[in-house]
Amino acid sequence: MEGHAPAAGCMLALACHFRIMADNDAAIPPPPTIGLNESQFGFVAPPWLSELMIQTVGLRVAEKSLALGTLYTPKEALEIGLVDEVVPPDRVLDRAHETAAKWAKILPAARVASTLSCRKPLLEKTLAMREADTHHFCSFVTQESVQQHLTRYLEKLQKNKQG
């Protein structure tokens, strides 16, 4: 990751086998961040994504992160296990290639089986709960209070962009 990875960006990162993030570059403020910040704009991460966060960083860290919508700097993300490595910005791509080459040496069938042994329970639960989770999410985000909060959040972003 060479830049910010909030919400869906963090989701994509959580789905990866190995996460490499660029360190802060003092010449390009603000520093990159990563996290599931949905609660900051009135949403809630879907249950399957919350579970993936819990599996990655542990229950208590995930609970606080999800409730507060925390976005972590690269060093903070490394400390909690949200990313596996932090490298200088100009080394991200090279390091990603090096890491991919290491993973590629493992027989794909063995790598997939190993991954499934860890992730299969969550995959099965996600599939079993898909309809209920979709209904819950849609019911949640269409609430008037959530819509009002989202509107205020988007207006704030627009003002920040203009000024």
mmCIF file of C-alpha atoms in Angstrom:
data_model
loop_
_atom_site.group_PDB
_atom_site.id
_atom_site.type_symbol
_atom_site.label_atom_id
_atom_site.label_comp_id
_atom_site.label_asym_id
_atom_site.label_seq_id
_atom_site.Cartn_x
_atom_site.Cartn_y
_atom_site.Cartn_z
ATOM 1 C CA MET A 1 0.000 0.000 0.000
ATOM 2 C CA GLU A 2 1.522 3.242 -1.114
ATOM 3 C CA GLY A 3 -1.166 5.519 0.275
ATOM 4 C CA HIS A 4 -4.320 5.640 2.346
ATOM 5 C CA ALA A 5 -6.397 2.492 2.846
ATOM 6 C CA PRO A 6 -9.556 3.413 4.747
ATOM 7 C CA ALA A 7 -12.755 1.326 4.686
ATOM 8 C CA ALA A 8 -12.790 -0.643 1.396
ATOM 9 C CA GLY A 9 -9.032 -0.165 1.005
ATOM 10 C CA CYS A 10 -8.517 -1.796 4.388
ATOM 11 C CA MET A 11 -10.982 -4.522 3.413
ATOM 12 C CA LEU A 12 -8.906 -5.351 0.339
ATOM 13 C CA ALA A 13 -5.740 -5.372 2.419
ATOM 14 C CA LEU A 14 -7.309 -7.714 4.980
ATOM 15 C CA ALA A 15 -8.041 -10.189 2.192
ATOM 16 C CA CYS A 16 -4.352 -10.381 1.259
ATOM 17 C CA HIS A 17 -1.848 -12.958 2.492
ATOM 18 C CA PHE A 18 0.743 -10.300 3.319
ATOM 19 C CA ARG A 19 0.354 -6.554 3.773
ATOM 20 C CA ILE A 20 3.194 -4.117 3.071
ATOM 21 C CA MET A 21 2.599 -0.437 3.752
ATOM 22 C CA ALA A 22 4.628 2.623 2.877
ATOM 23 C CA ASP A 23 6.047 4.487 5.844
ATOM 24 C CA ASN A 24 5.402 8.168 6.363
ATOM 25 C CA ASP A 25 7.014 10.475 3.826
ATOM 26 C CA ALA A 26 7.630 13.824 5.520
ATOM 27 C CA ALA A 27 7.580 15.528 2.115
ATOM 28 C CA ILE A 28 4.010 14.363 1.451
ATOM 29 C CA PRO A 29 1.690 15.095 4.384
ATOM 30 C CA PRO A 30 -0.548 13.738 5.774
ATOM 31 C CA PRO A 31 0.885 10.303 6.522
ATOM 32 C CA PRO A 32 -0.907 7.323 4.971
ATOM 33 C CA THR A 33 -3.460 5.585 7.153
ATOM 34 C CA ILE A 34 -5.332 2.288 7.201
ATOM 35 C CA GLY A 35 -8.417 1.130 9.061
ATOM 36 C CA LEU A 36 -12.122 0.455 9.028
ATOM 37 C CA ASN A 37 -13.457 3.952 9.659
ATOM 38 C CA GLU A 38 -17.103 3.329 8.742
ATOM 39 C CA SER A 39 -18.371 4.373 12.182
ATOM 40 C CA GLN A 40 -16.957 7.869 11.630
ATOM 41 C CA PHE A 41 -19.563 8.459 8.965
ATOM 42 C CA GLY A 42 -22.425 6.619 10.619
ATOM 43 C CA PHE A 43 -22.053 3.163 9.087
ATOM 44 C CA VAL A 44 -21.032 -0.099 10.620
ATOM 45 C CA ALA A 45 -18.677 -2.594 9.019
ATOM 46 C CA PRO A 46 -20.501 -5.725 7.860
ATOM 47 C CA PRO A 47 -20.202 -8.673 10.256
ATOM 48 C CA TRP A 48 -17.907 -10.674 7.955
ATOM 49 C CA LEU A 49 -15.519 -7.716 7.732
ATOM 50 C CA SER A 50 -15.604 -7.213 11.499
ATOM 51 C CA GLU A 51 -14.770 -10.911 11.910
ATOM 52 C CA LEU A 52 -11.847 -10.584 9.516
ATOM 53 C CA MET A 53 -10.561 -7.617 11.508
ATOM 54 C CA ILE A 54 -10.914 -9.607 14.736
ATOM 55 C CA GLN A 55 -8.972 -12.510 13.228
ATOM 56 C CA THR A 56 -6.236 -10.126 12.141
ATOM 57 C CA VAL A 57 -5.710 -7.848 15.157
ATOM 58 C CA GLY A 58 -7.534 -9.584 18.010
ATOM 59 C CA LEU A 59 -10.889 -8.978 19.661
ATOM 60 C CA ARG A 60 -10.151 -6.007 21.920
ATOM 61 C CA VAL A 61 -8.168 -4.010 19.340
ATOM 62 C CA ALA A 62 -10.808 -4.716 16.690
ATOM 63 C CA GLU A 63 -13.635 -3.779 19.051
ATOM 64 C CA LYS A 64 -12.100 -0.381 19.801
ATOM 65 C CA SER A 65 -11.036 0.173 16.193
ATOM 66 C CA LEU A 66 -14.480 -0.584 14.782
ATOM 67 C CA ALA A 67 -16.351 1.447 17.412
ATOM 68 C CA LEU A 68 -14.131 4.505 16.985
ATOM 69 C CA GLY A 69 -13.440 4.164 13.263
ATOM 70 C CA THR A 70 -9.728 4.366 13.945
ATOM 71 C CA LEU A 71 -7.321 5.045 11.102
ATOM 72 C CA TYR A 72 -3.795 3.887 11.909
ATOM 73 C CA THR A 73 -0.467 5.281 10.773
ATOM 74 C CA PRO A 74 1.902 2.717 9.247
ATOM 75 C CA LYS A 75 3.811 2.212 12.491
ATOM 76 C CA GLU A 76 0.602 1.869 14.526
ATOM 77 C CA ALA A 77 -0.799 -0.608 11.987
ATOM 78 C CA LEU A 78 2.376 -2.678 12.255
ATOM 79 C CA GLU A 79 2.213 -2.652 16.064
ATOM 80 C CA ILE A 80 -1.323 -4.078 16.122
ATOM 81 C CA GLY A 81 -0.729 -6.570 13.299
ATOM 82 C CA LEU A 82 -2.927 -4.860 10.717
ATOM 83 C CA VAL A 83 0.048 -4.769 8.336
ATOM 84 C CA ASP A 84 2.979 -7.168 8.215
ATOM 85 C CA GLU A 85 5.710 -4.791 7.159
ATOM 86 C CA VAL A 86 6.375 -1.061 6.815
ATOM 87 C CA VAL A 87 8.974 0.073 4.300
ATOM 88 C CA PRO A 88 10.150 3.395 2.866
ATOM 89 C CA PRO A 89 7.764 4.658 0.165
ATOM 90 C CA ASP A 90 10.268 4.048 -2.619
ATOM 91 C CA ARG A 91 10.676 0.382 -1.549
ATOM 92 C CA VAL A 92 7.020 -0.749 -1.537
ATOM 93 C CA LEU A 93 6.925 -2.182 -5.039
ATOM 94 C CA ASP A 94 10.337 -3.863 -4.804
ATOM 95 C CA ARG A 95 9.457 -5.362 -1.430
ATOM 96 C CA ALA A 96 6.101 -6.556 -2.762
ATOM 97 C CA HIS A 97 7.865 -8.326 -5.641
ATOM 98 C CA GLU A 98 10.344 -9.935 -3.234
ATOM 99 C CA THR A 99 7.525 -11.104 -0.983
ATOM 100 C CA ALA A 100 5.439 -12.406 -3.880
ATOM 101 C CA ALA A 101 8.441 -14.391 -5.127
ATOM 102 C CA LYS A 102 8.804 -15.972 -1.689
ATOM 103 C CA TRP A 103 5.127 -16.953 -1.612
ATOM 104 C CA ALA A 104 5.290 -18.214 -5.205
ATOM 105 C CA LYS A 105 7.859 -20.829 -4.181
ATOM 106 C CA ILE A 106 5.147 -22.621 -2.210
ATOM 107 C CA LEU A 107 3.112 -25.130 -4.178
ATOM 108 C CA PRO A 108 -0.190 -23.326 -4.956
ATOM 109 C CA ALA A 109 -2.334 -26.257 -3.787
ATOM 110 C CA ALA A 110 -0.523 -26.271 -0.425
ATOM 111 C CA ARG A 111 -0.784 -22.500 -0.074
ATOM 112 C CA VAL A 112 -4.519 -22.554 -0.857
ATOM 113 C CA ALA A 113 -5.177 -25.472 1.494
ATOM 114 C CA SER A 114 -3.255 -23.745 4.287
ATOM 115 C CA THR A 115 -5.157 -20.520 3.756
ATOM 116 C CA LEU A 116 -8.495 -22.327 3.692
ATOM 117 C CA SER A 117 -7.686 -24.135 6.923
ATOM 118 C CA CYS A 118 -7.500 -20.711 8.562
ATOM 119 C CA ARG A 119 -10.248 -18.905 6.678
ATOM 120 C CA LYS A 120 -12.807 -21.605 5.890
ATOM 121 C CA PRO A 121 -14.908 -21.139 9.060
ATOM 122 C CA LEU A 122 -15.314 -17.428 8.310
ATOM 123 C CA LEU A 123 -16.071 -18.115 4.636
ATOM 124 C CA GLU A 124 -18.739 -20.659 5.572
ATOM 125 C CA LYS A 125 -20.268 -18.342 8.161
ATOM 126 C CA THR A 126 -20.267 -15.453 5.678
ATOM 127 C CA LEU A 127 -22.046 -17.503 3.044
ATOM 128 C CA ALA A 128 -24.586 -18.829 5.534
ATOM 129 C CA MET A 129 -25.336 -15.343 6.870
ATOM 130 C CA ARG A 130 -25.191 -13.421 3.571
ATOM 131 C CA GLU A 131 -28.926 -12.753 3.258
ATOM 132 C CA ALA A 132 -29.422 -11.825 6.910
ATOM 133 C CA ASP A 133 -26.309 -9.612 6.908
ATOM 134 C CA THR A 134 -27.446 -7.835 3.734
ATOM 135 C CA HIS A 135 -30.874 -7.204 5.219
ATOM 136 C CA HIS A 136 -29.376 -5.922 8.481
ATOM 137 C CA PHE A 137 -26.954 -3.611 6.669
ATOM 138 C CA CYS A 138 -29.646 -2.178 4.389
ATOM 139 C CA SER A 139 -31.989 -1.652 7.332
ATOM 140 C CA PHE A 140 -29.223 0.059 9.270
ATOM 141 C CA VAL A 141 -28.008 2.445 6.585
ATOM 142 C CA THR A 142 -31.506 3.523 5.577
ATOM 143 C CA GLN A 143 -32.338 4.738 9.086
ATOM 144 C CA GLU A 144 -33.026 8.458 9.141
ATOM 145 C CA SER A 145 -30.379 9.147 11.797
ATOM 146 C CA VAL A 146 -27.713 7.315 9.778
ATOM 147 C CA GLN A 147 -28.675 9.161 6.600
ATOM 148 C CA GLN A 148 -28.525 12.513 8.404
ATOM 149 C CA HIS A 149 -25.108 11.718 9.857
ATOM 150 C CA LEU A 150 -23.831 10.576 6.471
ATOM 151 C CA THR A 151 -25.100 13.794 4.870
ATOM 152 C CA ARG A 152 -23.281 15.901 7.481
ATOM 153 C CA TYR A 153 -20.115 13.858 6.992
ATOM 154 C CA LEU A 154 -20.184 14.295 3.217
ATOM 155 C CA GLU A 155 -20.840 18.029 3.587
ATOM 156 C CA LYS A 156 -17.830 18.264 5.923
ATOM 157 C CA LEU A 157 -15.657 16.474 3.365
ATOM 158 C CA GLN A 158 -16.847 18.818 0.633
ATOM 159 C CA LYS A 159 -16.014 21.883 2.760
ATOM 160 C CA ASN A 160 -12.558 20.492 3.536
ATOM 161 C CA LYS A 161 -11.960 19.879 -0.145
ATOM 162 C CA GLN A 162 -12.934 23.435 -1.074
ATOM 163 C CA GLY A 163 -11.068 25.229 1.638
#
